[in-house]
């Protein structure tokens, strides 16, 4: 079973700046941990990070064409703005879990709205970088249920 791990704008900076908000775990660390967990779960991951909305959408389409069964998605700030990314998930019908490292509901009001939340199968919010692993576990369990 192939699962897309999609990270949006600025998440390449994870672990390098603002550790008080986003922790000290880098995106490379997240990738390594997820790959270890994927092996345990018997799934295969494809990791994508882009700072460009259209690129993220193209990669969702590609995952759809290649028969990916699900996605773990931290769309960064596009979570709050991108109807186009929402439409890409609806258009490909790829089930996904929404992940946020920080608790967006304890931050500015403009982060309280997610354009992905109501079409996600679930969400892991505010639990730091481990949220990606929790999200992957939950997604795979749902897909196998
Ligand atoms: O909490 C999350 O995971 C967010 O998706 C992170 C986004 C933010 O726009 C969302 O509202 C919530 C920002 C990603 C920026 O990541 C950085 C990491 C380290 C240093 C600077 C930025």
XYZ file of C-alpha atoms in Angstrom, residues 34-123:
90
model
C 8.059 7.698 9.216
C 10.016 5.338 6.973
C 10.822 3.153 10.011
C 7.173 3.127 11.034
C 6.100 2.406 7.459
C 8.289 -0.692 7.428
C 6.687 -1.850 10.679
C 3.212 -1.231 9.226
C 4.019 -2.777 5.855
C 3.338 0.315 3.771
C 5.474 2.328 1.346
C 5.839 6.108 1.654
C 6.489 8.787 -0.937
C 7.686 12.026 0.674
C 6.975 15.368 -0.986
C 7.710 18.852 0.361
C 7.120 21.954 -1.707
C 6.791 25.662 -1.099
C 4.631 25.971 -4.243
C 0.889 25.381 -4.290
C 0.752 24.126 -7.901
C 3.559 21.654 -7.262
C 1.708 20.186 -4.277
C -1.408 19.828 -6.415
C 0.533 18.181 -9.265
C 1.981 15.671 -6.799
C -1.479 14.824 -5.416
C -2.634 14.196 -8.994
C 0.427 12.012 -9.617
C -0.310 10.012 -6.454
C -3.878 9.567 -7.689
C -2.658 8.299 -11.078
C -0.269 5.885 -9.354
C -2.996 4.389 -7.183
C -1.884 5.727 -3.794
C -4.294 4.633 -1.092
C -3.898 7.543 1.340
C -1.939 10.586 2.438
C -0.542 12.239 5.565
C -0.764 15.975 4.918
C 0.663 19.016 6.609
C -0.246 21.698 4.088
C 1.289 24.464 6.220
C -0.304 27.842 5.579
C -2.092 26.494 2.467
C -4.315 24.665 4.950
C -5.996 27.984 5.622
C -6.109 29.350 2.072
C -6.043 26.721 -0.643
C -9.343 25.733 -2.211
C -7.209 24.301 -5.029
C -5.426 21.808 -2.746
C -8.758 20.816 -1.205
C -10.118 20.245 -4.721
C -7.077 18.114 -5.605
C -7.871 15.729 -2.741
C -11.556 15.691 -3.618
C -10.723 15.165 -7.303
C -8.412 12.215 -6.659
C -10.491 10.840 -3.754
C -7.290 10.067 -1.825
C -8.211 9.713 1.877
C -5.902 11.779 4.046
C -5.091 12.682 7.628
C -4.379 16.359 8.375
C -1.366 16.997 10.606
C -0.237 20.190 12.310
C 2.824 20.328 14.514
C 1.532 23.335 16.456
C -1.902 23.750 17.990
C -3.402 26.012 15.338
C -6.454 26.628 17.573
C -4.238 28.254 20.206
C -2.805 30.652 17.626
C -4.095 33.517 15.457
C -7.747 33.339 14.377
C -6.786 33.011 10.689
C -5.238 29.632 11.555
C -8.482 28.357 13.074
C -10.012 27.755 9.652
C -8.864 24.695 7.719
C -10.073 24.167 4.148
C -9.035 20.513 4.480
C -10.537 19.542 7.849
C -14.051 18.594 6.728
C -12.778 16.396 3.886
C -10.010 14.721 5.938
C -10.548 11.325 7.569
C -9.045 12.758 10.748
C -6.531 15.178 12.180
